[in-house]
Amino acid sequence: MALPMNRVVGLIDMDCFYVGVEQRRNPELKGKPCAVVQYNKWKGGGLIAVSYEARACGVSRSMRGDEAKIKCPDIQLVHVPEVRGKADLTRYRDAGAQVIQVLCRFSSCVERASVDEAFADLTEAVNNRIAEGAGKITLSQLRNTHVVGWDDKAAEIAGKEETQSAEESVRCEEEKPSAEEKEIQRVHGVSAWLSTVYDSDEIDRCNDLHLTVAAAIVEEMRVAVYEELELRCSAGIAHNKMLAKLACGINKPNKQTILPDASVFALFTSFPLGKV
């Protein structure tokens, strides 16, 4: 039997945080390609945050503002404020502090990792919910949740045999699934995960139950951040900070990812070394 890993950690990472703050200040920027540039205006300034609309046009944070305009002529560039010739990050720090205040309502142990990231130890909150007799977590409570290793596991859980030929498998690997197909995979995966957590005859599902309850709490945290602050965020849920950090980057934006202990080895065998 696996040793219990009762600690559960969530890493909350704001999506395009600097851009989100500027879009909140100026709603006309929402839904448009835009970027925030540093106070040094050489060649249009260095990009420190790029909206997903601009990324779709090929703009990246490694570019200068002038290059970004060539890639995406419609891009809106917002400059970081200056005070005495230096960057003034006050508005971003204040927004980050507001996020922390919201997170602290859900966890008694929140650690700010950077201006746009925070770790939340959810162990106590999870234990309290389980002790209070909260019912089973449902799919509707995990609307934006992925589970590492389970997006394509529903067929296996159902006992279905794979029938694809080698040629079909190669073709499917080369073709990127559509957003609709990804969502179908996600729903099947999370449904299979919940079935295993609550209905399986396996002896030790305690760790996975804790991760599942934590994921429901994190969904609530992220909704609260958006409804109160108009800022989107993604999250990773795992048994320690490092794994939560890795999980957070797998599905973005506005999504969250559970990394079960059983999926850690498979993740590390395929995860790009540069992202570790």
PDB file of C-alpha atoms in Angstrom:
ATOM      1  CA  MET A   1       0.000   0.000   0.000  1.00  0.00           C
ATOM      2  CA  ALA A   2       1.311   3.450  -0.870  1.00  0.00           C
ATOM      3  CA  LEU A   3       2.293   5.733   1.986  1.00  0.00           C
ATOM      4  CA  PRO A   4      -0.315   8.427   2.578  1.00  0.00           C
ATOM      5  CA  MET A   5       0.551  11.851   1.188  1.00  0.00           C
ATOM      6  CA  ASN A   6      -2.003  13.892   3.043  1.00  0.00           C
ATOM      7  CA  ARG A   7      -0.491  17.257   2.190  1.00  0.00           C
ATOM      8  CA  VAL A   8      -2.192  18.927  -0.764  1.00  0.00           C
ATOM      9  CA  VAL A   9      -0.793  22.037  -2.430  1.00  0.00           C
ATOM     10  CA  GLY A  10      -2.232  24.298  -5.097  1.00  0.00           C
ATOM     11  CA  LEU A  11      -0.201  26.684  -7.225  1.00  0.00           C
ATOM     12  CA  ILE A  12      -2.256  29.603  -8.515  1.00  0.00           C
ATOM     13  CA  ASP A  13      -0.735  31.330 -11.548  1.00  0.00           C
ATOM     14  CA  MET A  14      -2.382  34.408 -13.011  1.00  0.00           C
ATOM     15  CA  ASP A  15      -2.973  34.246 -16.763  1.00  0.00           C
ATOM     16  CA  CYS A  16      -1.151  37.058 -18.610  1.00  0.00           C
ATOM     17  CA  PHE A  17      -1.223  38.953 -15.333  1.00  0.00           C
ATOM     18  CA  TYR A  18       0.164  42.311 -16.469  1.00  0.00           C
ATOM     19  CA  VAL A  19      -2.130  42.277 -19.480  1.00  0.00           C
ATOM     20  CA  GLY A  20      -5.072  41.309 -17.281  1.00  0.00           C
ATOM     21  CA  VAL A  21      -4.426  44.246 -14.977  1.00  0.00           C
ATOM     22  CA  GLU A  22      -4.307  46.633 -17.932  1.00  0.00           C
ATOM     23  CA  GLN A  23      -7.477  45.157 -19.432  1.00  0.00           C
ATOM     24  CA  ARG A  24      -9.224  45.667 -16.111  1.00  0.00           C
ATOM     25  CA  ARG A  25      -8.146  49.333 -16.173  1.00  0.00           C
ATOM     26  CA  ASN A  26      -9.162  49.711 -19.803  1.00  0.00           C
ATOM     27  CA  PRO A  27     -11.946  47.249 -20.784  1.00  0.00           C
ATOM     28  CA  GLU A  28     -11.592  48.255 -24.461  1.00  0.00           C
ATOM     29  CA  LEU A  29      -8.449  46.096 -24.549  1.00  0.00           C
ATOM     30  CA  LYS A  30     -10.351  42.908 -23.688  1.00  0.00           C
ATOM     31  CA  GLY A  31     -10.486  40.369 -26.487  1.00  0.00           C
ATOM     32  CA  LYS A  32      -7.901  42.266 -28.531  1.00  0.00           C
ATOM     33  CA  PRO A  33      -4.249  41.477 -29.218  1.00  0.00           C
ATOM     34  CA  CYS A  34      -2.245  43.483 -26.705  1.00  0.00           C
ATOM     35  CA  ALA A  35       0.972  43.411 -24.719  1.00  0.00           C
ATOM     36  CA  VAL A  36       2.623  45.210 -21.831  1.00  0.00           C
ATOM     37  CA  VAL A  37       6.082  46.601 -22.519  1.00  0.00           C
ATOM     38  CA  GLN A  38       8.803  47.661 -20.124  1.00  0.00           C
ATOM     39  CA  TYR A  39       9.669  51.299 -19.552  1.00  0.00           C
ATOM     40  CA  ASN A  40      12.774  51.115 -21.793  1.00  0.00           C
ATOM     41  CA  LYS A  41      11.283  52.241 -25.109  1.00  0.00           C
ATOM     42  CA  TRP A  42      14.183  51.141 -27.354  1.00  0.00           C
ATOM     43  CA  LYS A  43      12.662  49.487 -30.424  1.00  0.00           C
ATOM     44  CA  GLY A  44       9.228  49.807 -28.881  1.00  0.00           C
ATOM     45  CA  GLY A  45      10.208  48.330 -25.529  1.00  0.00           C
ATOM     46  CA  GLY A  46      10.635  44.735 -24.415  1.00  0.00           C
ATOM     47  CA  LEU A  47       7.433  42.732 -24.009  1.00  0.00           C
ATOM     48  CA  ILE A  48       6.872  41.459 -20.478  1.00  0.00           C
ATOM     49  CA  ALA A  49       3.361  40.072 -21.028  1.00  0.00           C
ATOM     50  CA  VAL A  50       1.466  39.075 -24.177  1.00  0.00           C
ATOM     51  CA  SER A  51      -2.255  38.397 -24.469  1.00  0.00           C
ATOM     52  CA  TYR A  52      -3.381  35.078 -25.919  1.00  0.00           C
ATOM     53  CA  GLU A  53      -4.921  36.921 -28.871  1.00  0.00           C
ATOM     54  CA  ALA A  54      -1.496  38.380 -29.694  1.00  0.00           C
ATOM     55  CA  ARG A  55       0.207  35.015 -29.177  1.00  0.00           C
ATOM     56  CA  ALA A  56      -2.113  33.560 -31.805  1.00  0.00           C
ATOM     57  CA  CYS A  57      -0.582  36.073 -34.228  1.00  0.00           C
ATOM     58  CA  GLY A  58       2.942  34.867 -33.465  1.00  0.00           C
ATOM     59  CA  VAL A  59       3.887  37.494 -30.873  1.00  0.00           C
ATOM     60  CA  SER A  60       6.079  36.299 -27.993  1.00  0.00           C
ATOM     61  CA  ARG A  61       7.705  37.813 -24.923  1.00  0.00           C
ATOM     62  CA  SER A  62      11.154  37.557 -26.510  1.00  0.00           C
ATOM     63  CA  MET A  63      10.208  40.319 -28.981  1.00  0.00           C
ATOM     64  CA  ARG A  64      10.479  44.097 -28.870  1.00  0.00           C
ATOM     65  CA  GLY A  65       7.416  46.240 -29.436  1.00  0.00           C
ATOM     66  CA  ASP A  66       8.384  47.173 -33.005  1.00  0.00           C
ATOM     67  CA  GLU A  67       8.783  43.532 -33.989  1.00  0.00           C
ATOM     68  CA  ALA A  68       5.451  42.694 -32.386  1.00  0.00           C
ATOM     69  CA  LYS A  69       3.740  45.339 -34.533  1.00  0.00           C
ATOM     70  CA  ILE A  70       5.188  43.735 -37.651  1.00  0.00           C
ATOM     71  CA  LYS A  71       3.833  40.349 -36.590  1.00  0.00           C
ATOM     72  CA  CYS A  72       0.513  41.782 -35.482  1.00  0.00           C
ATOM     73  CA  PRO A  73      -0.267  45.267 -36.824  1.00  0.00           C
ATOM     74  CA  ASP A  74      -3.393  45.541 -34.661  1.00  0.00           C
ATOM     75  CA  ILE A  75      -1.585  44.893 -31.388  1.00  0.00           C
ATOM     76  CA  GLN A  76      -2.113  47.411 -28.591  1.00  0.00           C
ATOM     77  CA  LEU A  77       1.049  48.139 -26.569  1.00  0.00           C
ATOM     78  CA  VAL A  78       0.679  49.390 -23.010  1.00  0.00           C
ATOM     79  CA  HIS A  79       3.787  50.780 -21.317  1.00  0.00           C
ATOM     80  CA  VAL A  80       4.655  50.116 -17.700  1.00  0.00           C
ATOM     81  CA  PRO A  81       4.371  53.404 -15.733  1.00  0.00           C
ATOM     82  CA  GLU A  82       7.571  55.236 -14.858  1.00  0.00           C
ATOM     83  CA  VAL A  83       8.676  57.117 -11.767  1.00  0.00           C
ATOM     84  CA  ARG A  84      11.962  59.026 -11.919  1.00  0.00           C
ATOM     85  CA  GLY A  85      12.990  57.101 -14.987  1.00  0.00           C
ATOM     86  CA  LYS A  86      12.340  53.648 -13.475  1.00  0.00           C
ATOM     87  CA  ALA A  87       9.497  51.173 -13.806  1.00  0.00           C
ATOM     88  CA  ASP A  88       6.670  51.687 -11.337  1.00  0.00           C
ATOM     89  CA  LEU A  89       5.048  48.300 -10.693  1.00  0.00           C
ATOM     90  CA  THR A  90       2.702  49.548  -7.980  1.00  0.00           C
ATOM     91  CA  ARG A  91      -0.529  48.795  -9.861  1.00  0.00           C
ATOM     92  CA  TYR A  92       0.594  45.216 -10.503  1.00  0.00           C
ATOM     93  CA  ARG A  93       1.778  44.631  -6.945  1.00  0.00           C
ATOM     94  CA  ASP A  94      -1.519  45.997  -5.623  1.00  0.00           C
ATOM     95  CA  ALA A  95      -3.489  43.680  -7.920  1.00  0.00           C
ATOM     96  CA  GLY A  96      -1.362  40.752  -6.774  1.00  0.00           C
ATOM     97  CA  ALA A  97      -2.073  41.635  -3.150  1.00  0.00           C
ATOM     98  CA  GLN A  98      -5.799  41.665  -3.916  1.00  0.00           C
ATOM     99  CA  VAL A  99      -5.517  38.149  -5.322  1.00  0.00           C
ATOM    100  CA  ILE A 100      -3.768  36.963  -2.155  1.00  0.00           C
ATOM    101  CA  GLN A 101      -6.581  38.377  -0.043  1.00  0.00           C
ATOM    102  CA  VAL A 102      -9.108  36.310  -1.981  1.00  0.00           C
ATOM    103  CA  LEU A 103      -7.010  33.129  -1.753  1.00  0.00           C
ATOM    104  CA  CYS A 104      -6.626  33.541   2.002  1.00  0.00           C
ATOM    105  CA  ARG A 105     -10.367  33.062   2.404  1.00  0.00           C
ATOM    106  CA  PHE A 106      -9.946  29.488   1.183  1.00  0.00           C
ATOM    107  CA  SER A 107      -6.619  28.563   2.787  1.00  0.00           C
ATOM    108  CA  SER A 108      -4.995  29.507   6.079  1.00  0.00           C
ATOM    109  CA  CYS A 109      -1.542  29.040   4.539  1.00  0.00           C
ATOM    110  CA  VAL A 110      -0.879  31.064   1.376  1.00  0.00           C
ATOM    111  CA  GLU A 111       2.677  31.774   0.216  1.00  0.00           C
ATOM    112  CA  ARG A 112       3.266  34.450  -2.381  1.00  0.00           C
ATOM    113  CA  ALA A 113       5.779  33.079  -4.898  1.00  0.00           C
ATOM    114  CA  SER A 114       5.929  36.147  -7.167  1.00  0.00           C
ATOM    115  CA  VAL A 115       3.789  39.091  -8.194  1.00  0.00           C
ATOM    116  CA  ASP A 116       1.501  36.733 -10.155  1.00  0.00           C
ATOM    117  CA  GLU A 117       1.907  33.350  -8.430  1.00  0.00           C
ATOM    118  CA  ALA A 118       1.022  31.924  -5.036  1.00  0.00           C
ATOM    119  CA  PHE A 119       1.109  28.552  -3.326  1.00  0.00           C
ATOM    120  CA  ALA A 120      -1.828  27.544  -1.149  1.00  0.00           C
ATOM    121  CA  ASP A 121      -1.579  24.654   1.306  1.00  0.00           C
ATOM    122  CA  LEU A 122      -5.062  23.167   1.065  1.00  0.00           C
ATOM    123  CA  THR A 123      -4.521  20.280   3.474  1.00  0.00           C
ATOM    124  CA  GLU A 124      -6.525  21.772   6.332  1.00  0.00           C
ATOM    125  CA  ALA A 125      -9.348  22.954   4.061  1.00  0.00           C
ATOM    126  CA  VAL A 126      -9.587  19.501   2.452  1.00  0.00           C
ATOM    127  CA  ASN A 127      -9.598  17.686   5.792  1.00  0.00           C
ATOM    128  CA  ASN A 128     -12.300  20.011   7.091  1.00  0.00           C
ATOM    129  CA  ARG A 129     -14.564  19.382   4.107  1.00  0.00           C
ATOM    130  CA  ILE A 130     -14.148  15.640   4.379  1.00  0.00           C
ATOM    131  CA  ALA A 131     -14.770  15.758   8.146  1.00  0.00           C
ATOM    132  CA  GLU A 132     -17.907  17.845   7.589  1.00  0.00           C
ATOM    133  CA  GLY A 133     -19.294  15.051   5.435  1.00  0.00           C
ATOM    134  CA  ALA A 134     -19.292  16.902   2.130  1.00  0.00           C
ATOM    135  CA  GLY A 135     -20.810  14.777  -0.612  1.00  0.00           C
ATOM    136  CA  LYS A 136     -19.048  13.343  -3.619  1.00  0.00           C
ATOM    137  CA  ILE A 137     -17.331  15.812  -5.906  1.00  0.00           C
ATOM    138  CA  THR A 138     -19.168  15.906  -9.243  1.00  0.00           C
ATOM    139  CA  LEU A 139     -18.114  16.708 -12.775  1.00  0.00           C
ATOM    140  CA  SER A 140     -19.963  20.029 -12.574  1.00  0.00           C
ATOM    141  CA  GLN A 141     -17.645  21.083  -9.734  1.00  0.00           C
ATOM    142  CA  LEU A 142     -14.587  20.441 -11.911  1.00  0.00           C
ATOM    143  CA  ARG A 143     -15.608  22.402 -15.012  1.00  0.00           C
ATOM    144  CA  ASN A 144     -12.058  23.462 -15.921  1.00  0.00           C
ATOM    145  CA  THR A 145     -10.106  20.587 -14.405  1.00  0.00           C
ATOM    146  CA  HIS A 146      -7.775  18.153 -16.138  1.00  0.00           C
ATOM    147  CA  VAL A 147      -6.171  15.093 -14.555  1.00  0.00           C
ATOM    148  CA  VAL A 148      -2.704  14.152 -15.784  1.00  0.00           C
ATOM    149  CA  GLY A 149      -2.801  10.711 -17.398  1.00  0.00           C
ATOM    150  CA  TRP A 150      -6.594  10.582 -17.581  1.00  0.00           C
ATOM    151  CA  ASP A 151      -7.624  12.686 -20.565  1.00  0.00           C
ATOM    152  CA  ASP A 152      -7.347   9.602 -22.760  1.00  0.00           C
ATOM    153  CA  LYS A 153      -8.054   6.935 -20.150  1.00  0.00           C
ATOM    154  CA  ALA A 154     -11.852   6.693 -20.228  1.00  0.00           C
ATOM    155  CA  ALA A 155     -11.865   3.968 -22.881  1.00  0.00           C
ATOM    156  CA  GLU A 156      -9.388   1.929 -20.866  1.00  0.00           C
ATOM    157  CA  ILE A 157     -11.488   2.252 -17.705  1.00  0.00           C
ATOM    158  CA  ALA A 158     -14.569   1.153 -19.634  1.00  0.00           C
ATOM    159  CA  GLY A 159     -12.710  -1.924 -20.847  1.00  0.00           C
ATOM    160  CA  LYS A 160     -12.798  -0.956 -24.498  1.00  0.00           C
ATOM    161  CA  GLU A 161     -10.091  -2.234 -26.791  1.00  0.00           C
ATOM    162  CA  GLU A 162      -8.102   0.043 -29.025  1.00  0.00           C
ATOM    163  CA  THR A 163      -8.832  -0.599 -32.669  1.00  0.00           C
ATOM    164  CA  GLN A 164      -6.694   2.007 -34.410  1.00  0.00           C
ATOM    165  CA  SER A 165      -4.161   0.758 -36.899  1.00  0.00           C
ATOM    166  CA  ALA A 166      -0.550   1.928 -36.729  1.00  0.00           C
ATOM    167  CA  GLU A 167      -1.209   4.306 -39.634  1.00  0.00           C
ATOM    168  CA  GLU A 168      -4.211   5.811 -37.880  1.00  0.00           C
ATOM    169  CA  SER A 169      -2.224   6.272 -34.680  1.00  0.00           C
ATOM    170  CA  VAL A 170       0.522   8.150 -36.505  1.00  0.00           C
ATOM    171  CA  ARG A 171      -2.037  10.338 -38.256  1.00  0.00           C
ATOM    172  CA  CYS A 172      -3.773  11.149 -34.978  1.00  0.00           C
ATOM    173  CA  GLU A 173      -0.471  12.127 -33.356  1.00  0.00           C
ATOM    174  CA  GLU A 174       0.311  14.488 -36.222  1.00  0.00           C
ATOM    175  CA  GLU A 175      -3.122  16.123 -36.217  1.00  0.00           C
ATOM    176  CA  LYS A 176      -3.823  18.407 -33.300  1.00  0.00           C
ATOM    177  CA  PRO A 177      -7.252  17.767 -31.769  1.00  0.00           C
ATOM    178  CA  SER A 178      -9.777  20.568 -31.955  1.00  0.00           C
ATOM    179  CA  ALA A 179     -10.920  22.453 -28.865  1.00  0.00           C
ATOM    180  CA  GLU A 180     -14.149  20.440 -28.922  1.00  0.00           C
ATOM    181  CA  GLU A 181     -12.252  17.151 -29.088  1.00  0.00           C
ATOM    182  CA  LYS A 182      -9.990  18.234 -26.223  1.00  0.00           C
ATOM    183  CA  GLU A 183     -13.015  19.064 -24.109  1.00  0.00           C
ATOM    184  CA  ILE A 184     -14.573  15.667 -24.836  1.00  0.00           C
ATOM    185  CA  GLN A 185     -11.314  13.995 -23.775  1.00  0.00           C
ATOM    186  CA  ARG A 186     -11.212  16.114 -20.626  1.00  0.00           C
ATOM    187  CA  VAL A 187     -14.797  15.267 -19.655  1.00  0.00           C
ATOM    188  CA  HIS A 188     -14.251  11.549 -20.249  1.00  0.00           C
ATOM    189  CA  GLY A 189     -10.994  11.654 -18.306  1.00  0.00           C
ATOM    190  CA  VAL A 190     -12.372  13.493 -15.289  1.00  0.00           C
ATOM    191  CA  SER A 191     -15.480  11.282 -15.274  1.00  0.00           C
ATOM    192  CA  ALA A 192     -13.305   8.167 -15.283  1.00  0.00           C
ATOM    193  CA  TRP A 193     -11.123   9.656 -12.549  1.00  0.00           C
ATOM    194  CA  LEU A 194     -14.126  10.397 -10.320  1.00  0.00           C
ATOM    195  CA  SER A 195     -15.504   6.926 -10.904  1.00  0.00           C
ATOM    196  CA  THR A 196     -12.200   5.421  -9.813  1.00  0.00           C
ATOM    197  CA  VAL A 197     -11.919   7.665  -6.750  1.00  0.00           C
ATOM    198  CA  TYR A 198     -15.420   6.956  -5.455  1.00  0.00           C
ATOM    199  CA  ASP A 199     -16.545   3.659  -6.968  1.00  0.00           C
ATOM    200  CA  SER A 200     -13.371   1.624  -7.361  1.00  0.00           C
ATOM    201  CA  ASP A 201     -12.629  -1.429  -5.231  1.00  0.00           C
ATOM    202  CA  GLU A 202      -8.999  -0.345  -4.935  1.00  0.00           C
ATOM    203  CA  ILE A 203      -7.972  -0.193  -1.291  1.00  0.00           C
ATOM    204  CA  ASP A 204      -6.030   3.052  -1.167  1.00  0.00           C
ATOM    205  CA  ARG A 205      -7.805   5.974  -2.833  1.00  0.00           C
ATOM    206  CA  CYS A 206      -7.293   8.384   0.080  1.00  0.00           C
ATOM    207  CA  ASN A 207      -4.596  10.432  -1.660  1.00  0.00           C
ATOM    208  CA  ASP A 208      -6.664  10.792  -4.817  1.00  0.00           C
ATOM    209  CA  LEU A 209      -9.730  11.778  -2.795  1.00  0.00           C
ATOM    210  CA  HIS A 210      -7.744  14.578  -1.155  1.00  0.00           C
ATOM    211  CA  LEU A 211      -6.578  15.818  -4.561  1.00  0.00           C
ATOM    212  CA  THR A 212     -10.147  15.742  -5.873  1.00  0.00           C
ATOM    213  CA  VAL A 213     -11.577  17.741  -2.979  1.00  0.00           C
ATOM    214  CA  ALA A 214      -8.681  20.187  -3.301  1.00  0.00           C
ATOM    215  CA  ALA A 215      -9.441  20.627  -7.007  1.00  0.00           C
ATOM    216  CA  ALA A 216     -13.045  21.542  -6.186  1.00  0.00           C
ATOM    217  CA  ILE A 217     -11.790  24.140  -3.696  1.00  0.00           C
ATOM    218  CA  VAL A 218      -9.366  25.579  -6.253  1.00  0.00           C
ATOM    219  CA  GLU A 219     -12.181  25.864  -8.805  1.00  0.00           C
ATOM    220  CA  GLU A 220     -14.046  27.960  -6.234  1.00  0.00           C
ATOM    221  CA  MET A 221     -10.938  30.057  -5.578  1.00  0.00           C
ATOM    222  CA  ARG A 222     -10.460  30.820  -9.244  1.00  0.00           C
ATOM    223  CA  VAL A 223     -14.119  31.741  -9.717  1.00  0.00           C
ATOM    224  CA  ALA A 224     -13.894  34.121  -6.752  1.00  0.00           C
ATOM    225  CA  VAL A 225     -10.761  35.772  -8.150  1.00  0.00           C
ATOM    226  CA  TYR A 226     -12.464  36.384 -11.488  1.00  0.00           C
ATOM    227  CA  GLU A 227     -15.817  37.541 -10.105  1.00  0.00           C
ATOM    228  CA  GLU A 228     -14.235  39.935  -7.603  1.00  0.00           C
ATOM    229  CA  LEU A 229     -11.104  41.093  -9.454  1.00  0.00           C
ATOM    230  CA  GLU A 230     -11.822  40.381 -13.151  1.00  0.00           C
ATOM    231  CA  LEU A 231      -8.563  38.429 -13.415  1.00  0.00           C
ATOM    232  CA  ARG A 232      -8.197  34.927 -14.809  1.00  0.00           C
ATOM    233  CA  CYS A 233      -5.836  32.317 -13.412  1.00  0.00           C
ATOM    234  CA  SER A 234      -4.752  28.720 -13.853  1.00  0.00           C
ATOM    235  CA  ALA A 235      -3.692  26.227 -11.206  1.00  0.00           C
ATOM    236  CA  GLY A 236      -1.894  22.995 -10.443  1.00  0.00           C
ATOM    237  CA  ILE A 237      -2.895  20.615  -7.643  1.00  0.00           C
ATOM    238  CA  ALA A 238      -0.484  18.009  -6.297  1.00  0.00           C
ATOM    239  CA  HIS A 239       1.108  16.665  -3.124  1.00  0.00           C
ATOM    240  CA  ASN A 240       3.988  19.148  -3.030  1.00  0.00           C
ATOM    241  CA  LYS A 241       4.933  22.573  -4.354  1.00  0.00           C
ATOM    242  CA  MET A 242       7.233  21.413  -7.146  1.00  0.00           C
ATOM    243  CA  LEU A 243       4.662  19.052  -8.657  1.00  0.00           C
ATOM    244  CA  ALA A 244       1.900  21.641  -8.299  1.00  0.00           C
ATOM    245  CA  LYS A 245       4.082  24.127 -10.182  1.00  0.00           C
ATOM    246  CA  LEU A 246       4.720  21.646 -12.999  1.00  0.00           C
ATOM    247  CA  ALA A 247       1.054  20.678 -13.207  1.00  0.00           C
ATOM    248  CA  CYS A 248      -0.085  24.289 -13.439  1.00  0.00           C
ATOM    249  CA  GLY A 249       1.645  24.868 -16.769  1.00  0.00           C
ATOM    250  CA  ILE A 250       0.201  21.830 -18.527  1.00  0.00           C
ATOM    251  CA  ASN A 251      -3.250  23.260 -19.281  1.00  0.00           C
ATOM    252  CA  LYS A 252      -3.659  27.024 -19.699  1.00  0.00           C
ATOM    253  CA  PRO A 253      -5.272  29.526 -19.720  1.00  0.00           C
ATOM    254  CA  ASN A 254      -8.159  29.515 -17.250  1.00  0.00           C
ATOM    255  CA  LYS A 255      -7.735  25.827 -16.446  1.00  0.00           C
ATOM    256  CA  GLN A 256      -6.363  23.695 -13.659  1.00  0.00           C
ATOM    257  CA  THR A 257      -4.600  20.354 -13.533  1.00  0.00           C
ATOM    258  CA  ILE A 258      -4.484  17.585 -10.947  1.00  0.00           C
ATOM    259  CA  LEU A 259      -1.233  15.611 -10.857  1.00  0.00           C
ATOM    260  CA  PRO A 260      -1.862  12.274  -9.089  1.00  0.00           C
ATOM    261  CA  ASP A 261       1.102  10.438  -7.629  1.00  0.00           C
ATOM    262  CA  ALA A 262       0.482   7.533 -10.017  1.00  0.00           C
ATOM    263  CA  SER A 263       0.998   9.845 -13.019  1.00  0.00           C
ATOM    264  CA  VAL A 264       4.222  11.496 -11.873  1.00  0.00           C
ATOM    265  CA  PHE A 265       6.604   8.956 -13.414  1.00  0.00           C
ATOM    266  CA  ALA A 266       4.868   9.038 -16.799  1.00  0.00           C
ATOM    267  CA  LEU A 267       4.880  12.830 -16.731  1.00  0.00           C
ATOM    268  CA  PHE A 268       8.618  13.029 -16.102  1.00  0.00           C
ATOM    269  CA  THR A 269       9.361  10.581 -18.921  1.00  0.00           C
ATOM    270  CA  SER A 270       7.678  12.901 -21.441  1.00  0.00           C
ATOM    271  CA  PHE A 271       8.006  16.355 -19.896  1.00  0.00           C
ATOM    272  CA  PRO A 272      10.477  18.672 -21.714  1.00  0.00           C
ATOM    273  CA  LEU A 273      13.577  19.011 -19.550  1.00  0.00           C
ATOM    274  CA  GLY A 274      13.716  22.746 -20.131  1.00  0.00           C
ATOM    275  CA  LYS A 275      10.378  23.183 -18.367  1.00  0.00           C
ATOM    276  CA  VAL A 276      11.416  21.381 -15.183  1.00  0.00           C
TER     277      VAL A 276
END
